[in-house]
Coordinates of C-alpha atoms in Angstrom, one line a residue:
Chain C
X1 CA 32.4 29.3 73.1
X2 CA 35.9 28.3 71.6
X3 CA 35.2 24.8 71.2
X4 CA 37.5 23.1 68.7
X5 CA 35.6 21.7 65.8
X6 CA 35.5 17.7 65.6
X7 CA 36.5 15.5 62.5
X8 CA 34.5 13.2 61.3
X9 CA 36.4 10.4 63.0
X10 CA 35.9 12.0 65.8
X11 CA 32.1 12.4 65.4
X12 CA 31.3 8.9 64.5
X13 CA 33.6 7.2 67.8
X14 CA 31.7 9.7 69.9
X15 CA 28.6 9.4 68.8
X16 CA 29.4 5.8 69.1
X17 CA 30.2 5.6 72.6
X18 CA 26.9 7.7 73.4
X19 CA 25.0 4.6 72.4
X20 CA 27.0 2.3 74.2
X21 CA 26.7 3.2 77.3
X22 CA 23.1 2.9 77.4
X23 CA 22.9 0.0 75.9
X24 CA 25.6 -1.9 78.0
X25 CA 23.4 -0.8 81.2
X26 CA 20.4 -1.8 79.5
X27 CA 21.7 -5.5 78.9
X28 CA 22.6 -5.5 82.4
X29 CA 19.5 -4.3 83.5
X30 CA 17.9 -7.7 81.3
X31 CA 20.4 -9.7 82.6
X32 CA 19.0 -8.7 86.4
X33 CA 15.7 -9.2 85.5
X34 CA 16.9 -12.9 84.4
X35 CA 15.8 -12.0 80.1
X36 CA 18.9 -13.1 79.1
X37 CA 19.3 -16.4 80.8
X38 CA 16.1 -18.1 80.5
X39 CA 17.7 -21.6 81.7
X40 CA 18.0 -19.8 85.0
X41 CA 15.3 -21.1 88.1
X42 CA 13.1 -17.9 88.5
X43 CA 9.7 -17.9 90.7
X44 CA 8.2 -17.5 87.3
X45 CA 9.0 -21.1 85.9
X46 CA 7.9 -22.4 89.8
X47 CA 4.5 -20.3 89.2
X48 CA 4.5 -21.9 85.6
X49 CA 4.6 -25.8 87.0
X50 CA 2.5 -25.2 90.0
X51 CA -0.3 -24.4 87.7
X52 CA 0.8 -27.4 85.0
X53 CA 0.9 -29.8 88.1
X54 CA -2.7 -28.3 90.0
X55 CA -4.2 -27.1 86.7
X56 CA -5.0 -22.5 86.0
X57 CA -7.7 -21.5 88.4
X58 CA -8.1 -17.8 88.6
X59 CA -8.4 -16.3 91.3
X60 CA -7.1 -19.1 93.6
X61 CA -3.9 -19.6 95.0
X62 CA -0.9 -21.4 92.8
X63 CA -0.4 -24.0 95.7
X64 CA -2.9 -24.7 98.9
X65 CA -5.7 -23.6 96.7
X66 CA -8.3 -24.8 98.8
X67 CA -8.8 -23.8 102.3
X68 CA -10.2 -21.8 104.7
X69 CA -9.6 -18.4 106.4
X70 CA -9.1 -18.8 110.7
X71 CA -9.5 -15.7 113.1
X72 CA -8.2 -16.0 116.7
X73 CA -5.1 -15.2 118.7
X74 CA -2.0 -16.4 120.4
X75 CA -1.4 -16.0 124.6
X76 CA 2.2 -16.5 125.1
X77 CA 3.6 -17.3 128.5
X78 CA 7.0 -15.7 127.6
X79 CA 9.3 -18.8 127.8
X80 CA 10.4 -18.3 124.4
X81 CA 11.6 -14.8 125.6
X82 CA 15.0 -16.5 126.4
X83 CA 15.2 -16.9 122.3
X84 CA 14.1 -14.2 120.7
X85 CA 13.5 -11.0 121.6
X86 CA 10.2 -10.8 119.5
X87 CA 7.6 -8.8 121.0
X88 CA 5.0 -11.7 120.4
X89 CA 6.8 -13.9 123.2
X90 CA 6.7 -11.8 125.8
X91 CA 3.7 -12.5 128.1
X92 CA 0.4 -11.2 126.7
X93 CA -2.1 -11.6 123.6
X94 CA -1.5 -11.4 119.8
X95 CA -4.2 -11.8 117.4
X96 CA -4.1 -13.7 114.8
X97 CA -5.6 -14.1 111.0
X98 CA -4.7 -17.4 109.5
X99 CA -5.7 -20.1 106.5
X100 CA -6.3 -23.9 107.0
X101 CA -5.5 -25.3 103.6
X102 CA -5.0 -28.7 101.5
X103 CA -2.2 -28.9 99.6
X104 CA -2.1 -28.8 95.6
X105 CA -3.3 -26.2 93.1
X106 CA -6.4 -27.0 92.3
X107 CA -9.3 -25.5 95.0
X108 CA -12.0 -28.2 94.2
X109 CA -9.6 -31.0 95.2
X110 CA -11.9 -33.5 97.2
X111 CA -10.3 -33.1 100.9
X112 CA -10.1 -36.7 101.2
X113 CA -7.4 -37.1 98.2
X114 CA -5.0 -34.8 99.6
X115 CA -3.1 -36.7 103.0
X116 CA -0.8 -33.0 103.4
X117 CA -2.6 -29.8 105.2
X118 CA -1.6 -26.6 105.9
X119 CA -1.9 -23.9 108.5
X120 CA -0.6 -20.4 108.0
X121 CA -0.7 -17.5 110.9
X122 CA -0.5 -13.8 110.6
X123 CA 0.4 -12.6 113.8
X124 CA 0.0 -9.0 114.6
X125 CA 2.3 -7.3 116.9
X126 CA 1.1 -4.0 118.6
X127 CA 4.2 -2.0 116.9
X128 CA 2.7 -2.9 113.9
X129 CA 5.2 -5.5 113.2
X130 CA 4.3 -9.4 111.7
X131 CA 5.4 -12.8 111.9
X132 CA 3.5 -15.0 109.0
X133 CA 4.4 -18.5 108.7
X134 CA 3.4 -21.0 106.7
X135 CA 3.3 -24.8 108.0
X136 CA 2.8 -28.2 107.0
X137 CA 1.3 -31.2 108.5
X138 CA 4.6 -33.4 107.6
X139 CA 7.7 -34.0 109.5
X140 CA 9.7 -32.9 106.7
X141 CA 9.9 -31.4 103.2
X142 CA 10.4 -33.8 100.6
X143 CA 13.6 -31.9 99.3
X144 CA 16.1 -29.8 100.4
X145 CA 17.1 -27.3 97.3
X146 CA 14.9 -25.4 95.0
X147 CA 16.2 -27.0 92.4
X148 CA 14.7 -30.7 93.8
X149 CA 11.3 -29.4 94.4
X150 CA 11.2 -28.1 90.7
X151 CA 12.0 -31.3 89.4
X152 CA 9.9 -33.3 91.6
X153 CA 7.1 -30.7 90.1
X154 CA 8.3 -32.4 86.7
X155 CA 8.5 -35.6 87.8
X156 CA 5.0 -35.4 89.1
X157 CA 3.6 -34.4 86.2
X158 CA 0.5 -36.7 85.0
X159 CA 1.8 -38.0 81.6
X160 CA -0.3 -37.3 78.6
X161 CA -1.3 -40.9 77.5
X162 CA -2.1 -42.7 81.2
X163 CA -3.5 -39.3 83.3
X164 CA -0.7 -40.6 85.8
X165 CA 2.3 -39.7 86.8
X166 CA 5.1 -41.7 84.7
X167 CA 7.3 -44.5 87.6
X168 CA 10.4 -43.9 85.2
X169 CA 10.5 -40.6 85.6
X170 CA 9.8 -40.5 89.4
X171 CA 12.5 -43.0 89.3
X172 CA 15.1 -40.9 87.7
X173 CA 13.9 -38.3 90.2
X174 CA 15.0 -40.1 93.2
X175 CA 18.6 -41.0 91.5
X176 CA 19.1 -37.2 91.3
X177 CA 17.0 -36.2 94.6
X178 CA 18.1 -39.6 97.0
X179 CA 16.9 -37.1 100.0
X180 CA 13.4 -37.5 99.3
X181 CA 13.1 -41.2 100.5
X182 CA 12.3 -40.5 104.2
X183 CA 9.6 -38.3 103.1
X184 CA 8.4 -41.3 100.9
X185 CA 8.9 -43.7 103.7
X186 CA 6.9 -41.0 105.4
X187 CA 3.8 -40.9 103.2
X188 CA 3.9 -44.7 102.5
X189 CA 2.7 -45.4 106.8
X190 CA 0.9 -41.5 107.2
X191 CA -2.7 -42.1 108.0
X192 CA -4.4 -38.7 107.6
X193 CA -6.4 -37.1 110.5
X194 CA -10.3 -36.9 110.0
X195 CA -9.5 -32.7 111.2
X196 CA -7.7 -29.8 110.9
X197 CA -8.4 -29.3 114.7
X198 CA -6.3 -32.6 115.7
X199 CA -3.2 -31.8 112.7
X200 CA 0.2 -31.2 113.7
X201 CA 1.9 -28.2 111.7
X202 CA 5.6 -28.0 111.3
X203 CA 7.9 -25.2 110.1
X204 CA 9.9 -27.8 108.4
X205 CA 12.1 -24.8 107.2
X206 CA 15.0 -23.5 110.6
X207 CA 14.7 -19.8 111.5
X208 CA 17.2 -18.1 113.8
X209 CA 16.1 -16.7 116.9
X210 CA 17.6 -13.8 117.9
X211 CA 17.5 -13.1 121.9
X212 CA 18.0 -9.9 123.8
X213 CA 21.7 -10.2 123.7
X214 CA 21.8 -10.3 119.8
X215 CA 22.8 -14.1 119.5
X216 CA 21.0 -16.5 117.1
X217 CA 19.1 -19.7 118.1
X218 CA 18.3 -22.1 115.5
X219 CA 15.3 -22.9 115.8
X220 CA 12.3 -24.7 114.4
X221 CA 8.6 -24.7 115.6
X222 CA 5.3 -26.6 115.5
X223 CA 1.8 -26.3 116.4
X224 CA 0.7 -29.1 118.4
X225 CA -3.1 -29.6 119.1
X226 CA -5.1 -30.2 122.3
X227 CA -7.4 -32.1 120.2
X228 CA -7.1 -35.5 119.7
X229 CA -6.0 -37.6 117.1
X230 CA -8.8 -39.5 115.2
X231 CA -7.8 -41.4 111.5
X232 CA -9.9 -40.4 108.5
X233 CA -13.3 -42.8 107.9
X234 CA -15.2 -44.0 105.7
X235 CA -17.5 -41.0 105.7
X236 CA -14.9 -38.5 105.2
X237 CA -13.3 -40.3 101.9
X238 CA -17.2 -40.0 100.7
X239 CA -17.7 -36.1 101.5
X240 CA -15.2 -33.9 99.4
X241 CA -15.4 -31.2 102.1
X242 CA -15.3 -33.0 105.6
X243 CA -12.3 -30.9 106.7
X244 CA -14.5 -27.9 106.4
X245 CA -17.5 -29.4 107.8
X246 CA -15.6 -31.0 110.3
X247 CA -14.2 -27.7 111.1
X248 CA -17.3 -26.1 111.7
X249 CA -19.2 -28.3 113.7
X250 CA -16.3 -28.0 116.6
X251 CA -16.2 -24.2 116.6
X252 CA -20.0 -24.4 117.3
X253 CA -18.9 -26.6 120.3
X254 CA -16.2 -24.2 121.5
X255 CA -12.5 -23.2 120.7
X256 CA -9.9 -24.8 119.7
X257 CA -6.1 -24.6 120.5
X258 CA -3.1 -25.5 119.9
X259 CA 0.5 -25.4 121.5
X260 CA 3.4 -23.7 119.8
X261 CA 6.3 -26.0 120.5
X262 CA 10.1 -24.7 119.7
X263 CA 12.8 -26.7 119.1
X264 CA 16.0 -25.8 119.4
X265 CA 19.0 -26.9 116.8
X266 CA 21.7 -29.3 118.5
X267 CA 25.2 -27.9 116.8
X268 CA 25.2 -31.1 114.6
X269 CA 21.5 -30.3 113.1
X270 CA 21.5 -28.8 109.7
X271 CA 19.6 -25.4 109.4
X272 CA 19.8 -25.5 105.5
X273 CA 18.3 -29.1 104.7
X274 CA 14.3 -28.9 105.7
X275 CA 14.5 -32.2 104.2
X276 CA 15.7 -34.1 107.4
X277 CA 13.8 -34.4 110.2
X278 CA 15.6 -33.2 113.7
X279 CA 16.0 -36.2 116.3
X280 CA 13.1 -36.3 119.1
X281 CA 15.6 -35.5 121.9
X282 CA 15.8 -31.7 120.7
X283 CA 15.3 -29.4 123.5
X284 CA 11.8 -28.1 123.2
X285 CA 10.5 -24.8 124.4
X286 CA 6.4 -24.2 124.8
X287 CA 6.2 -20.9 123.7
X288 CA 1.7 -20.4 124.8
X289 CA -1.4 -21.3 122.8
X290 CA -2.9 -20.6 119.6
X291 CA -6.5 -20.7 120.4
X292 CA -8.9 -20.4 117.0
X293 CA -12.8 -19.1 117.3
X294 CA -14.0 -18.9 114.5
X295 CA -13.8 -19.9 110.4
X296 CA -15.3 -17.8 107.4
X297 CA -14.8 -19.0 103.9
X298 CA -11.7 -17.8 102.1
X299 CA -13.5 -15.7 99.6
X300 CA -14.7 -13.9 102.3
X301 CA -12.5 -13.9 105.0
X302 CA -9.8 -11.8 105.7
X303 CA -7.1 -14.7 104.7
X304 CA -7.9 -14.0 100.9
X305 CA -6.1 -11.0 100.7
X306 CA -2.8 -12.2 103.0
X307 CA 0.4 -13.9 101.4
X308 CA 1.4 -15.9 104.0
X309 CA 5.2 -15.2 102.9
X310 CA 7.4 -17.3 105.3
X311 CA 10.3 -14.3 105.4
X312 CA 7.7 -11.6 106.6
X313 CA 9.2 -11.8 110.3
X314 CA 9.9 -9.6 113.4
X315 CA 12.6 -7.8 115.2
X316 CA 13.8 -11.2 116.8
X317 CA 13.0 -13.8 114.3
X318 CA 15.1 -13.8 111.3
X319 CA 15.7 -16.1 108.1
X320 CA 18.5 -19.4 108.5
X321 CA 20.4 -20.2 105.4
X322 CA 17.9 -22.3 104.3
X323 CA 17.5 -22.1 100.3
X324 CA 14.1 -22.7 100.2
X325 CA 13.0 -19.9 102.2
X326 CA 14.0 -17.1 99.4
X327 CA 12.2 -19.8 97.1
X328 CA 9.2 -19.0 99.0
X329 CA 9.4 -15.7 99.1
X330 CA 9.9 -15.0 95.6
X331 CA 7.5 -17.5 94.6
X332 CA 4.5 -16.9 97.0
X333 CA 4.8 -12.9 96.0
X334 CA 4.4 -14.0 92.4
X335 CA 1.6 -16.4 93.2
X336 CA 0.5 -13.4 95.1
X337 CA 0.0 -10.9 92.4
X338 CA -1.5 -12.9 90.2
X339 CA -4.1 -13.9 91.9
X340 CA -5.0 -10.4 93.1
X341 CA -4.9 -9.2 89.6
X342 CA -7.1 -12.1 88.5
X343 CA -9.7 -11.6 91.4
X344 CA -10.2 -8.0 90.5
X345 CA -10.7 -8.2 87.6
X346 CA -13.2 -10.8 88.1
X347 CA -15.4 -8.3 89.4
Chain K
X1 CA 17.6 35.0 89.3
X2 CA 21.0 35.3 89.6
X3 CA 23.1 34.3 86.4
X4 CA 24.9 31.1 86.8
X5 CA 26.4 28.6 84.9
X6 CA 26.5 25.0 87.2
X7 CA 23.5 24.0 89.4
X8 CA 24.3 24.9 93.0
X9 CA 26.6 22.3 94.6
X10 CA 24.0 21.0 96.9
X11 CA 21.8 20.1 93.9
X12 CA 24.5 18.4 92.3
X13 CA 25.5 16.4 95.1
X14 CA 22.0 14.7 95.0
X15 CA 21.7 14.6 91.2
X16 CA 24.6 12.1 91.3
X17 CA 23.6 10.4 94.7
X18 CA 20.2 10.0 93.3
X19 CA 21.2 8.9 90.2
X20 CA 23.3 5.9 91.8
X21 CA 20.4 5.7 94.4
X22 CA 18.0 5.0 91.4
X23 CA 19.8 2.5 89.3
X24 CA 20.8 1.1 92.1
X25 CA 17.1 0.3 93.1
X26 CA 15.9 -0.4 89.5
X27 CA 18.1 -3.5 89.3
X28 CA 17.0 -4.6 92.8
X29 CA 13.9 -4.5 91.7
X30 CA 13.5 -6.5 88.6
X31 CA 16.2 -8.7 90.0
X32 CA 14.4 -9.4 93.5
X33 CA 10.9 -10.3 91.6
X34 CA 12.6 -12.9 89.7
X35 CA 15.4 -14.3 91.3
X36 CA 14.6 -17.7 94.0
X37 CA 18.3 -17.4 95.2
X38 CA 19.3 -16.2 98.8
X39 CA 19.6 -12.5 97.3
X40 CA 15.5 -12.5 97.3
X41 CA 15.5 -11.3 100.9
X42 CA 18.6 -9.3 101.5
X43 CA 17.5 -7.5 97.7
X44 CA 14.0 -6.8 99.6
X45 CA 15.3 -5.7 102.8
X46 CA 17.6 -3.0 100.8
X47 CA 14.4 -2.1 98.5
X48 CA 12.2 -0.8 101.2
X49 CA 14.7 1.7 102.9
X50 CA 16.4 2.9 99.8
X51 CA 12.9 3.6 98.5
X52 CA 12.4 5.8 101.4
X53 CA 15.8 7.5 101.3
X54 CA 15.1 8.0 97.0
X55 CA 11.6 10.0 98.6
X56 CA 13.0 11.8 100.7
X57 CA 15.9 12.6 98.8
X58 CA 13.5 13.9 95.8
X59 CA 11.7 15.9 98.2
X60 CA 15.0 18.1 99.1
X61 CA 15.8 18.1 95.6
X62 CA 12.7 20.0 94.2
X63 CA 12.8 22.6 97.3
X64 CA 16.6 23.1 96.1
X65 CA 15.6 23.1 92.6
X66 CA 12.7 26.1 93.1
X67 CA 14.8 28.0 95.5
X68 CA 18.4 27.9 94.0
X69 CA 19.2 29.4 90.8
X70 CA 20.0 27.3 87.9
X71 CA 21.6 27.8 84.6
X72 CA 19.6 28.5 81.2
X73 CA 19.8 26.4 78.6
X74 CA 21.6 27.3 75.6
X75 CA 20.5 29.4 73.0
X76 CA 21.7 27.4 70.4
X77 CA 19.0 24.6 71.1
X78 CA 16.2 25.0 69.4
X79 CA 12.7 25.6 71.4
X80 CA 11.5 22.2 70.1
X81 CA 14.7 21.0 71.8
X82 CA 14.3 23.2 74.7
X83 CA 10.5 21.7 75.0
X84 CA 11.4 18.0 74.7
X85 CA 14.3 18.7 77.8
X86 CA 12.1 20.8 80.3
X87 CA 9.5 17.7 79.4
X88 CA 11.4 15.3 80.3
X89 CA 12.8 16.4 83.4
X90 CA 9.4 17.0 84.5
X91 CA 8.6 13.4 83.8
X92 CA 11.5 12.4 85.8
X93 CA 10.8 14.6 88.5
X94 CA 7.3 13.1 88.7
X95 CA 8.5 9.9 88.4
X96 CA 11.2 9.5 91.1
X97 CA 8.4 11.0 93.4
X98 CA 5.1 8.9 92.6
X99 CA 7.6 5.9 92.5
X100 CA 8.3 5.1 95.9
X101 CA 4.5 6.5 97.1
X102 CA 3.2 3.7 94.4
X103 CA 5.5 0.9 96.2
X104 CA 4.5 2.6 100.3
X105 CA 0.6 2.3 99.1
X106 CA 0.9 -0.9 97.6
X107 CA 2.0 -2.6 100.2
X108 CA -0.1 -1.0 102.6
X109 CA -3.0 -1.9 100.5
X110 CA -1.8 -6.0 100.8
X111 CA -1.5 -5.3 104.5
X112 CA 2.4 -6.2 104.4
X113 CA 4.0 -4.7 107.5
X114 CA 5.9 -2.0 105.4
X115 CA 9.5 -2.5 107.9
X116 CA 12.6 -0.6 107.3
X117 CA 14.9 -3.0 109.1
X118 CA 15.3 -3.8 112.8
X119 CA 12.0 -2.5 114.6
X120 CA 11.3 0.6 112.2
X121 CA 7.6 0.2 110.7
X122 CA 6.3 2.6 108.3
X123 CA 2.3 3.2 109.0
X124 CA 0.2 2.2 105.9
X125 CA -1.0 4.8 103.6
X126 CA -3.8 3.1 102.5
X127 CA -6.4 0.5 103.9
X128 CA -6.1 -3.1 103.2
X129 CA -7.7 -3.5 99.7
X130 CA -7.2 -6.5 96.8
X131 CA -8.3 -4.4 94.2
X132 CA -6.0 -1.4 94.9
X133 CA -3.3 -3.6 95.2
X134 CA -4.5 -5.5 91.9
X135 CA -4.5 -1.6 90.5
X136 CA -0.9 -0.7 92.3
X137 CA 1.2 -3.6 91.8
X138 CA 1.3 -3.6 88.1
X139 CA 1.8 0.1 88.0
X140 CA 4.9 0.0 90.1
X141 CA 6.4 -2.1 87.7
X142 CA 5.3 0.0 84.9
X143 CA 6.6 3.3 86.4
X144 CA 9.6 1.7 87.1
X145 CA 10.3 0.5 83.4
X146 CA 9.1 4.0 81.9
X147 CA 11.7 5.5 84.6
X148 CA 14.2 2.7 83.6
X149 CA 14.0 4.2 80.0
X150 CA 13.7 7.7 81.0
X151 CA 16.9 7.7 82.6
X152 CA 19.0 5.8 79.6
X153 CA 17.5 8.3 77.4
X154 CA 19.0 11.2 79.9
X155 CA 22.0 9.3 80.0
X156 CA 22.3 9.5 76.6
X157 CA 21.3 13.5 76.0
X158 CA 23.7 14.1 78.5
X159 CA 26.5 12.0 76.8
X160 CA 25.9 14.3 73.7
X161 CA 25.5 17.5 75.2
X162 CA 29.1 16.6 77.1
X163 CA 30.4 15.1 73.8
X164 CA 29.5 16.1 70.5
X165 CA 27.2 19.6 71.3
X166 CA 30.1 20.4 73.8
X167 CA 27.8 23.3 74.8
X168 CA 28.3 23.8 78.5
X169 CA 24.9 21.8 79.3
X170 CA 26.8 18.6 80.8
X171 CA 29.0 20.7 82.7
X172 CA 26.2 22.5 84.6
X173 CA 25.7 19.3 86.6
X174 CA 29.7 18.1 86.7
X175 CA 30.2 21.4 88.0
X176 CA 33.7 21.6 85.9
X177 CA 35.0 24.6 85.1
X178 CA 35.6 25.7 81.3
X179 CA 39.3 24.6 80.1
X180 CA 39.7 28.3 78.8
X181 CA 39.1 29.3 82.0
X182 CA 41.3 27.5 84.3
X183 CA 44.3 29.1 85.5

């Protein structure tokens, strides 16, 4: 080969540049992984002050710790059908893995000191397609940015001297975060339910629905119980598992059910702010009942090993533009993997 | 074998598409796992399919790469040097392929619907398991970061082969032709 030969010059630039380029795609590559800008809100640092604010149990979930796993199915009447194309509306049977949980980290929480619940589905479509979703027992989430439910995990924080949360800072937290005051109005009046059975679960977050024809429905849903309302008693604040018990007790009675209730976005209702509640006058679609046989304890039950990760969805059902959604996602799947790493190797 | 001095044109077509293929679903993935921003999903949604297409893609690749001749290295690397490139290609081979198996079982084993967009469903390749996803998860990532420096370290063999060594090695994949030989 009749290559000329190269001076030194020439050496040293070259050799030069073949160092370069790797390392310019290597601090990229560091930069995507979010190394180089550790100010940056990752679902690691939501991870981190989950477990500051509900305390490290292995094993467990990061947030809804404590709960139950729920087997059962969903008999939809095909209403929604006008909405979304999703092969769960359509008239028939869809079974159905799901959690009832408190909210919080920490898994021996006595049920009685936590007012918000939780209920999270796994539906299983024939195709082999799912729709999880998790929902809440509130009319709306106390923020509407990622950002705000970091901080109020801050904010929240018991202080070191008094065990309690510090007013000042909670305080300073509403200044930055004023959309949080209906939710506060909200929990200020809320009289918890003495079940599960009789809770009301909300999406809080809007989903589009997409129909046949390809256009999107905003949408938001809620489970609505047959069962009836009944306020927490004495009893219950004494016994730091009466959801459970309670929970039991009626599925030796029978099944129990639940109406899934959509409602559809008006053009003025925001799909990206979970933190405001839609008005009452929404047009509402009941979609068919949930109905729930039986309950196993988590560690057993198949709900262990699901993350209910809100943007798991179906041809038909896709994410809105809501920020928290991603926030979820990313978050839940963290939550997700260390658990399972934790409970494997706990055995 | 047939003497020849570029890989056959096929082969280089999904060198380069693999290689962009690759990156491109290296920085998805660390960036997915850590960002909360609205890229998390639509960085998911593009992970699953592109994994498939990379598995696919590698599969073609190694049935081009037995049947189609290929150029030898050059004699004036040493067999130590000879060794460490035949090694490391085999890594990479082995890599590219176990990669998207690792991320197909893993989320079989956690039961995730394994969806390639609109109604397309992969079926799982394993059963639903915590401790095989507890095994999986973590090794995806770790494959992926030995891969991650696998390739810059390629990257920069084949920057000195096409720079400073000059010795016809780079050019097998570019497909250029010598400058004393162009008309």
């Amino acid at each position: 080969m009749n290559k000329p030969s190269l001076s030194t010059g020439q050496t040293l630039i070259r050799l030069a540049a073949i160092a370069v380029v790797p390392l310019i795609v290597i601090a990229l590559f560091l930069w995507a992984g979010g190394w180089l800008t550790p100010d940056k809100l990752t679902s690691d640092k939501l991870i981190t002050v989950l477990q500051k604010s509900g305390g490290e149990h292995p094993g467990y979930r990061r947030n809804h710790a404590k709960g139950v796993c729920i087997n059962g199915s969903f008999a939809a009447n095909g209403k929604a059908s006008v909405l979304s194309r999703a092969g769960l509306f359509a008239p028939g049977e869809t079974p159905v893995i799901g959690r009832f949980a408190i909210a919080g980290g920490n898994p021996n929480a006595p049920d009685y000191a936590v007012p918000v619940r939780s209920m999270a589905l796994a539906f299983y479509q024939k195709d082999g397609q799912q729709w999880r979703t998790g929902m809440n027992a509130m009319p709306m989430f106390p923020v509407k940015s990622v950002e705000g439910f970091y901080d109020l995990q801050i904010a929240t924080l018991p202080d070191a001297k008094t065990g309690k949360p510090d007013p000042a800072k909670i305080q300073a937290f509403v200044q930055k975060h004023p959309e949080i005051k209906p939710f506060f109005g909200w929990a200020q009046q809320y009289v918890p339910s003495s079940s599960w059975a009789s809770d009301r679960f909300n999406s809080l977050n809007a989903f589009n629905f997409v129909d046949q024809a390809g256009t999107r429905h905003v949408v938001r849903w809620s489970m609505v119980p047959h069962s009836e309302y009944q306020p927490i008693n004495a009893a219950d604040k004494n016994d730091s598992n009466f959801l459970q018990s309670d929970l039991q007790q009626r599925l030796a009675k029978g099944a129990l059910q639940w109406d899934l209730i959509i409602t559809v976005a008006d053009a003025q209702d925001s799909s990206s702010d979970a933190s405001i509640a839609w008005p009452a006058d929404r047009q509402t679609i009941n979609a068919g009942t949930l109905t729930i046989n039986q309950t196993t304890p988590q560690q057993q039950g198949a709900c262990n090993d699901i993350n209910y990760d809100p943007l798991i969805l179906p041809e038909g059902i896709t994410a809105s533009d809501d920020p928290i959604l991603n926030a979820r996602s990313s978050a839940y799947a963290k939550s997700y993997n260390a658990r399972t790493r934790e409970q494997a190797g706990a055995h | 074998m047939k003497h020849t001095e570029t890989f056959h044109p096929a082969l280089r077509a999904i060198h380069w598409l693999m290689a962009a293929a690759i990156m491109t679903m290296l920085f998805i993935g660390v960036a997915m796992v850590a960002t909360v921003s609205s890229l998390h999903s639509l960085l998911v949604a593009i992970h699953k399919p592109l994994g498939l297409m990379i598995l696919l893609l590698v599969v073609v690749r190694l049935w081009l790469r037995f049947t189609t001749a290929k150029p030898a290295l050059p004699e004036t690397l040493s067999n130590g040097q000879k060794a460490l490139a035949h090694l490391s290609h085999w890594a990479l081979y082995a890599m590219m392929l176990a990669q998207p198996l690792i991320g197909w079982a893993m989320l079989s084993a956690a039961g995730y619907p394994i969806s390639l967009g609109g109604s397309l469903v992969l079926p799982p390749i394993t059963p639903i398991s915590n401790d095989l996803y507890a095994w999986l998860r973590p090794l995806h990532t770790w494959v992926a970061l030995a891969l991650f420096i696998t390739v810059m370290l390629h990257l920069a063999a084949a920057l000195f082969h096409a720079l400073i060594l000059r010795d016809g090695v780079f050019r097998s994949m570019t497909g250029r032709r010598k400058r004393s030989e162009a008309p």
